[in-house]
mmCIF file of C-alpha atoms in Angstrom:
data_model
loop_
_atom_site.group_PDB
_atom_site.id
_atom_site.type_symbol
_atom_site.label_atom_id
_atom_site.label_comp_id
_atom_site.label_asym_id
_atom_site.label_seq_id
_atom_site.Cartn_x
_atom_site.Cartn_y
_atom_site.Cartn_z
ATOM 1 C CA PRO S 1 0.000 0.000 0.000
ATOM 2 C CA LEU S 2 2.770 2.462 0.790
ATOM 3 C CA LEU S 3 4.494 1.774 -2.512
ATOM 4 C CA LYS S 4 1.267 2.366 -4.397
ATOM 5 C CA THR S 5 0.622 5.595 -2.546
ATOM 6 C CA SER S 6 4.149 6.822 -3.225
ATOM 7 C CA PHE S 7 3.818 6.003 -6.924
ATOM 8 C CA ALA S 8 0.532 7.868 -7.128
ATOM 9 C CA LEU S 9 1.982 10.969 -5.415
ATOM 10 C CA THR S 10 4.953 10.954 -7.760
ATOM 11 C CA GLN S 11 2.626 10.971 -10.775
ATOM 12 C CA LYS S 12 0.390 13.680 -9.364
ATOM 13 C CA SER S 13 3.155 15.971 -8.043
ATOM 14 C CA ALA S 14 4.160 17.016 -11.525
ATOM 15 C CA ALA S 15 0.755 18.554 -12.009
ATOM 16 C CA ILE S 16 0.930 20.554 -8.745
ATOM 17 C CA GLN S 17 2.430 24.037 -9.365
ATOM 18 C CA ALA S 18 2.695 26.986 -6.938
ATOM 19 C CA THR S 19 1.107 30.253 -7.996
ATOM 20 C CA PRO S 20 3.382 33.176 -8.951
ATOM 21 C CA GLU S 21 2.085 35.164 -5.941
ATOM 22 C CA PHE S 22 3.065 32.372 -3.566
ATOM 23 C CA LYS S 23 6.545 32.114 -5.109
ATOM 24 C CA ALA S 24 7.082 35.870 -4.824
ATOM 25 C CA ARG S 25 5.911 35.939 -1.206
ATOM 26 C CA VAL S 26 8.156 33.031 -0.188
ATOM 27 C CA HIS S 27 11.116 34.576 -2.016
ATOM 28 C CA SER S 28 10.583 37.890 -0.248
ATOM 29 C CA GLN S 29 10.341 36.231 3.162
ATOM 30 C CA LEU S 30 13.498 34.211 2.578
ATOM 31 C CA GLN S 31 15.413 37.336 1.484
ATOM 32 C CA GLU S 32 14.244 39.243 4.550
ATOM 33 C CA MET S 33 15.279 36.436 6.869
ATOM 34 C CA LEU S 34 18.702 36.266 5.196
ATOM 35 C CA TYR S 35 19.298 40.026 5.564
ATOM 36 C CA VAL S 36 18.292 40.004 9.224
ATOM 37 C CA LYS S 37 20.594 37.098 9.999
ATOM 38 C CA ARG S 38 23.515 38.675 8.134
ATOM 39 C CA GLY S 39 22.969 42.024 9.879
ATOM 40 C CA LYS S 40 23.047 40.418 13.323
ATOM 41 C CA ALA S 41 26.282 38.610 12.501
ATOM 42 C CA GLU S 42 27.988 41.800 11.257
ATOM 43 C CA LYS S 43 26.814 43.774 14.301
ATOM 44 C CA ARG S 44 28.214 41.142 16.616
ATOM 45 C CA VAL S 45 31.602 40.914 14.890
ATOM 46 C CA ARG S 46 32.156 44.533 13.824
ATOM 47 C CA ILE S 47 34.421 46.530 16.183
ATOM 48 C CA PRO S 48 35.204 50.221 15.613
ATOM 49 C CA LEU S 49 38.664 50.818 14.195
ATOM 50 C CA TRP S 50 39.796 52.959 17.113
ATOM 51 C CA HIS S 51 38.664 50.245 19.503
ATOM 52 C CA ARG S 52 40.784 47.725 17.678
ATOM 53 C CA LYS S 53 43.813 50.023 17.651
ATOM 54 C CA TRP S 54 43.373 50.740 21.351
ATOM 55 C CA ALA S 55 43.093 47.035 22.116
ATOM 56 C CA VAL S 56 46.262 46.289 20.151
ATOM 57 C CA ALA S 57 48.122 49.122 21.876
ATOM 58 C CA MET S 58 47.029 48.054 25.355
ATOM 59 C CA THR S 59 47.921 44.446 24.613
ATOM 60 C CA THR S 60 51.377 45.509 23.433
ATOM 61 C CA VAL S 61 51.943 47.653 26.521
ATOM 62 C CA LEU S 62 50.772 44.833 28.766
ATOM 63 C CA VAL S 63 53.135 42.369 27.121
ATOM 64 C CA ILE S 64 56.042 44.822 27.448
ATOM 65 C CA VAL S 65 55.248 45.566 31.097
ATOM 66 C CA LEU S 66 54.916 41.900 32.015
ATOM 67 C CA ALA S 67 58.102 41.072 30.141
ATOM 68 C CA GLY S 68 59.861 43.974 31.841
ATOM 69 C CA ILE S 69 58.700 42.903 35.285
ATOM 70 C CA GLY S 70 59.872 39.376 34.592
ATOM 71 C CA THR S 71 63.241 40.620 33.348
ATOM 72 C CA VAL S 72 63.742 42.923 36.323
ATOM 73 C CA THR S 73 62.787 40.143 38.740
ATOM 74 C CA ALA S 74 65.146 37.716 37.048
ATOM 75 C CA SER S 75 67.982 40.272 37.141
ATOM 76 C CA VAL S 76 67.944 40.699 40.943
ATOM 77 C CA ASN S 77 70.455 37.899 41.447
ATOM 78 C CA ALA S 78 72.418 38.548 38.245
ATOM 79 C CA LEU S 79 76.210 38.647 38.508
ATOM 80 C CA PRO S 80 78.642 40.950 36.642
ATOM 81 C CA ASP S 81 79.424 38.317 33.997
ATOM 82 C CA GLU S 82 75.760 37.563 33.192
ATOM 83 C CA PRO S 83 73.571 39.145 30.462
ATOM 84 C CA LEU S 84 70.957 40.526 32.891
ATOM 85 C CA TYR S 85 73.481 42.403 35.038
ATOM 86 C CA PRO S 86 73.023 45.698 33.095
ATOM 87 C CA VAL S 87 69.284 45.414 33.770
ATOM 88 C CA LYS S 88 70.063 45.073 37.472
ATOM 89 C CA LEU S 89 72.222 48.219 37.430
ATOM 90 C CA ALA S 90 69.614 50.132 35.421
ATOM 91 C CA THR S 91 66.933 49.173 37.936
ATOM 92 C CA GLU S 92 69.113 50.447 40.774
ATOM 93 C CA GLN S 93 69.666 53.721 38.944
ATOM 94 C CA ALA S 94 65.921 54.079 38.421
ATOM 95 C CA ARG S 95 65.304 53.598 42.135
ATOM 96 C CA LEU S 96 67.879 56.265 42.914
ATOM 97 C CA THR S 97 66.222 58.648 40.473
ATOM 98 C CA LEU S 98 62.809 58.100 42.043
ATOM 99 C CA ALA S 99 64.122 58.656 45.581
ATOM 100 C CA PHE S 100 63.451 62.330 46.296
ATOM 101 C CA ALA S 101 64.897 62.687 49.808
ATOM 102 C CA ASP S 102 68.670 62.719 50.312
ATOM 103 C CA ILE S 103 68.404 60.289 53.214
ATOM 104 C CA GLY S 104 66.504 57.855 50.981
ATOM 105 C CA LYS S 105 69.155 58.033 48.263
ATOM 106 C CA ALA S 106 71.905 57.598 50.842
ATOM 107 C CA LYS S 107 70.315 54.429 52.215
ATOM 108 C CA LEU S 108 69.911 53.058 48.696
ATOM 109 C CA HIS S 109 73.614 53.660 48.014
ATOM 110 C CA ILE S 110 74.445 51.723 51.195
ATOM 111 C CA GLN S 111 72.159 48.883 50.086
ATOM 112 C CA PHE S 112 73.782 48.763 46.644
ATOM 113 C CA ALA S 113 77.262 48.774 48.231
ATOM 114 C CA GLU S 114 76.205 45.656 50.128
ATOM 115 C CA ARG S 115 75.056 44.094 46.853
ATOM 116 C CA ARG S 116 78.424 44.748 45.244
ATOM 117 C CA THR S 117 80.124 43.117 48.231
ATOM 118 C CA SER S 118 77.939 40.007 47.879
ATOM 119 C CA GLU S 119 78.745 39.898 44.164
ATOM 120 C CA MET S 120 82.421 40.228 45.026
ATOM 121 C CA VAL S 121 82.225 37.173 47.277
ATOM 122 C CA GLU S 122 80.389 35.156 44.625
ATOM 123 C CA MET S 123 82.955 36.099 41.982
ATOM 124 C CA ALA S 124 85.705 34.951 44.335
ATOM 125 C CA ARG S 125 83.855 31.679 44.932
ATOM 126 C CA GLN S 126 83.747 31.113 41.170
ATOM 127 C CA GLY S 127 87.436 31.967 40.809
ATOM 128 C CA LYS S 128 86.785 35.122 38.719
ATOM 129 C CA ASP S 129 89.170 37.460 40.499
ATOM 130 C CA ASP S 130 89.248 39.954 37.594
ATOM 131 C CA LYS S 131 85.790 41.220 38.623
ATOM 132 C CA ILE S 132 86.729 41.899 42.252
ATOM 133 C CA PRO S 133 88.674 45.183 41.753
ATOM 134 C CA VAL S 134 85.849 46.590 39.613
ATOM 135 C CA LEU S 135 83.270 45.728 42.258
ATOM 136 C CA THR S 136 85.499 47.232 44.953
ATOM 137 C CA GLU S 137 85.541 50.508 43.024
ATOM 138 C CA GLN S 138 81.762 50.401 42.719
ATOM 139 C CA VAL S 139 81.452 49.957 46.481
ATOM 140 C CA ALA S 140 83.640 53.045 46.926
ATOM 141 C CA GLU S 141 81.525 55.004 44.436
ATOM 142 C CA HIS S 142 78.305 54.177 46.268
ATOM 143 C CA LEU S 143 79.821 55.139 49.613
ATOM 144 C CA ASP S 144 81.156 58.374 48.136
ATOM 145 C CA LYS S 145 77.634 59.307 47.087
ATOM 146 C CA VAL S 146 76.315 58.760 50.594
ATOM 147 C CA TYR S 147 77.864 62.035 51.749
ATOM 148 C CA LEU S 148 77.546 63.859 48.413
ATOM 149 C CA ALA S 149 74.634 65.934 49.671
ATOM 150 C CA GLU S 150 76.803 67.188 52.510
ATOM 151 C CA GLU S 151 78.673 69.414 50.086
ATOM 152 C CA THR S 152 75.547 71.437 49.262
ATOM 153 C CA LYS S 153 75.664 73.002 52.731
ATOM 154 C CA LYS S 154 78.927 74.731 51.965
ATOM 155 C CA VAL S 155 77.799 76.856 49.027
ATOM 156 C CA ALA S 156 78.863 80.420 49.810
ATOM 157 C CA PRO S 157 76.167 83.121 49.762
ATOM 158 C CA LYS S 158 75.993 85.275 46.648
ATOM 159 C CA THR S 159 77.665 88.706 46.838
ATOM 160 C CA LEU S 160 77.690 91.633 44.440
ATOM 161 C CA ALA S 161 81.469 91.902 44.416
ATOM 162 C CA PRO S 162 84.160 89.280 45.017
ATOM 163 C CA THR S 163 85.829 89.308 48.385
ATOM 164 C CA PRO S 164 89.525 90.233 48.016
ATOM 165 C CA ILE S 165 90.703 87.781 50.680
ATOM 166 C CA PRO S 166 88.593 84.649 51.088
ATOM 167 C CA SER S 167 87.883 83.768 54.659
ATOM 168 C CA PRO S 168 88.490 80.178 55.801
ATOM 169 C CA THR S 169 85.509 77.872 55.849
ATOM 170 C CA PRO S 170 84.232 77.743 59.424
ATOM 171 C CA THR S 171 83.759 74.432 61.148
ATOM 172 C CA LEU S 172 80.108 73.526 61.249
ATOM 173 C CA PRO S 173 78.648 73.207 64.746
ATOM 174 C CA PRO S 174 77.109 69.877 65.722
ATOM 175 C CA SER S 175 73.605 71.308 65.456
ATOM 176 C CA SER S 176 74.052 71.958 61.738
ATOM 177 C CA ARG S 177 75.635 68.664 60.779
ATOM 178 C CA ALA S 178 74.075 66.763 57.907
ATOM 179 C CA ALA S 179 71.346 69.339 57.385
ATOM 180 C CA THR S 180 70.436 67.732 54.103
ATOM 181 C CA TYR S 181 69.655 64.512 55.951
ATOM 182 C CA ASP S 182 66.709 66.009 57.834
ATOM 183 C CA GLY S 183 68.744 67.242 60.761
ATOM 184 C CA GLU S 184 70.768 65.563 63.489
ATOM 185 C CA LYS S 185 68.440 62.592 63.792
ATOM 186 C CA GLY S 186 68.780 61.788 60.081
ATOM 187 C CA ALA S 187 72.579 61.936 60.272
ATOM 188 C CA GLU S 188 72.659 59.674 63.320
ATOM 189 C CA ASP S 189 70.341 57.193 61.603
ATOM 190 C CA LEU S 190 72.583 57.190 58.553
ATOM 191 C CA GLU S 191 75.701 56.732 60.692
ATOM 192 C CA THR S 192 74.104 53.728 62.406
ATOM 193 C CA ARG S 193 73.101 52.251 59.052
ATOM 194 C CA LEU S 194 76.648 52.670 57.734
ATOM 195 C CA SER S 195 78.170 51.005 60.817
ATOM 196 C CA GLN S 196 75.829 48.038 60.490
ATOM 197 C CA SER S 197 76.547 47.743 56.782
ATOM 198 C CA ARG S 198 80.308 47.931 57.426
ATOM 199 C CA ALA S 199 80.177 45.108 59.964
ATOM 200 C CA LYS S 200 78.009 42.957 57.685
ATOM 201 C CA ASN S 201 80.171 43.432 54.593
ATOM 202 C CA LEU S 202 83.475 42.930 56.385
ATOM 203 C CA ASP S 203 82.196 39.740 58.001
ATOM 204 C CA THR S 204 81.087 38.490 54.603
ATOM 205 C CA LEU S 205 84.436 39.296 53.008
ATOM 206 C CA ARG S 206 86.452 37.779 55.868
ATOM 207 C CA ASN S 207 84.435 34.568 55.752
ATOM 208 C CA ALA S 208 85.029 34.378 52.004
ATOM 209 C CA LEU S 209 88.716 35.067 52.582
ATOM 210 C CA GLY S 210 88.984 32.097 54.917
ATOM 211 C CA GLN S 211 87.477 29.761 52.304
ATOM 212 C CA ALA S 212 89.144 31.205 49.188
ATOM 213 C CA PRO S 213 91.954 29.436 47.315
ATOM 214 C CA GLU S 214 95.448 30.729 48.041
ATOM 215 C CA GLU S 215 95.776 32.459 44.687
ATOM 216 C CA LEU S 216 92.653 34.521 45.376
ATOM 217 C CA LYS S 217 93.454 35.547 48.930
ATOM 218 C CA PRO S 218 95.661 38.544 48.043
ATOM 219 C CA VAL S 219 92.896 40.013 45.865
ATOM 220 C CA LEU S 220 90.265 39.507 48.570
ATOM 221 C CA GLU S 221 92.570 40.926 51.249
ATOM 222 C CA ARG S 222 93.041 44.133 49.253
ATOM 223 C CA ALA S 223 89.308 44.319 48.573
ATOM 224 C CA THR S 224 88.506 43.863 52.275
ATOM 225 C CA GLU S 225 90.989 46.545 53.273
ATOM 226 C CA ASN S 226 89.690 48.984 50.672
ATOM 227 C CA VAL S 227 86.055 48.404 51.636
ATOM 228 C CA ALA S 228 86.888 48.930 55.314
ATOM 229 C CA ASN S 229 88.713 52.173 54.523
ATOM 230 C CA ASP S 230 85.867 53.421 52.360
ATOM 231 C CA TYR S 231 83.325 52.762 55.107
ATOM 232 C CA ASP S 232 85.531 54.388 57.766
ATOM 233 C CA ARG S 233 86.028 57.445 55.575
ATOM 234 C CA THR S 234 82.305 57.822 54.878
ATOM 235 C CA ILE S 235 81.341 57.357 58.536
ATOM 236 C CA SER S 236 83.917 59.948 59.557
ATOM 237 C CA ILE S 237 82.525 62.451 57.071
ATOM 238 C CA ILE S 238 78.958 61.914 58.254
ATOM 239 C CA LYS S 239 80.080 62.368 61.859
ATOM 240 C CA SER S 240 82.001 65.564 61.230
ATOM 241 C CA GLY S 241 79.641 67.017 58.642
ATOM 242 C CA SER S 242 82.551 68.091 56.438
ATOM 243 C CA SER S 243 83.623 66.987 52.999
ATOM 244 C CA PRO S 244 86.972 65.288 52.402
#
């Protein structure tokens, strides 16, 4: 029965034709549905050009910042013979630039002097004695900059005419010492910090000296002596409030 019914429908279907009005109406409805669907898709995907540019720019900045943070973090323990060591020094310089108060910069210089001492010990442990004199000089440079602000107190007042015979620079009274370090309390705090740093660094260097190979001991001995002298000189300047 199903086969007969199917055969009959096949014969009759050829005679069934849609009217032109029906075809036109269906065509119009299909076109309208297509346009609506296409419009929704374009509205969902289309992003203004400036939005896209802004998104690209922000993504680029984010990638650079994250990469920079990762590089800076990785450079903290970098040694003088490693590729990231310049990044470490640049980061230290940036911190010094952002430190507005003289006492803050002075403490950073002390901290960086301690870093150079630790690097010195590690270079000695690795047998790279050629780096030790350079690091010793960098320790001295950082300690020199601790009292650099002291010199600003000695600028002579402006006069209309030069004085024929310059008068000797008077010794500063204790109450005016280290004025650029927020007064007497700031100078005392800095002196304490220097003494603690001196003891820490000399202990580190002496321990390294006791474990160093014989061929490295003369280099470490000179470095230890120079670091001790640099600290003593800086502490003396902070105490007296006078430049060398």
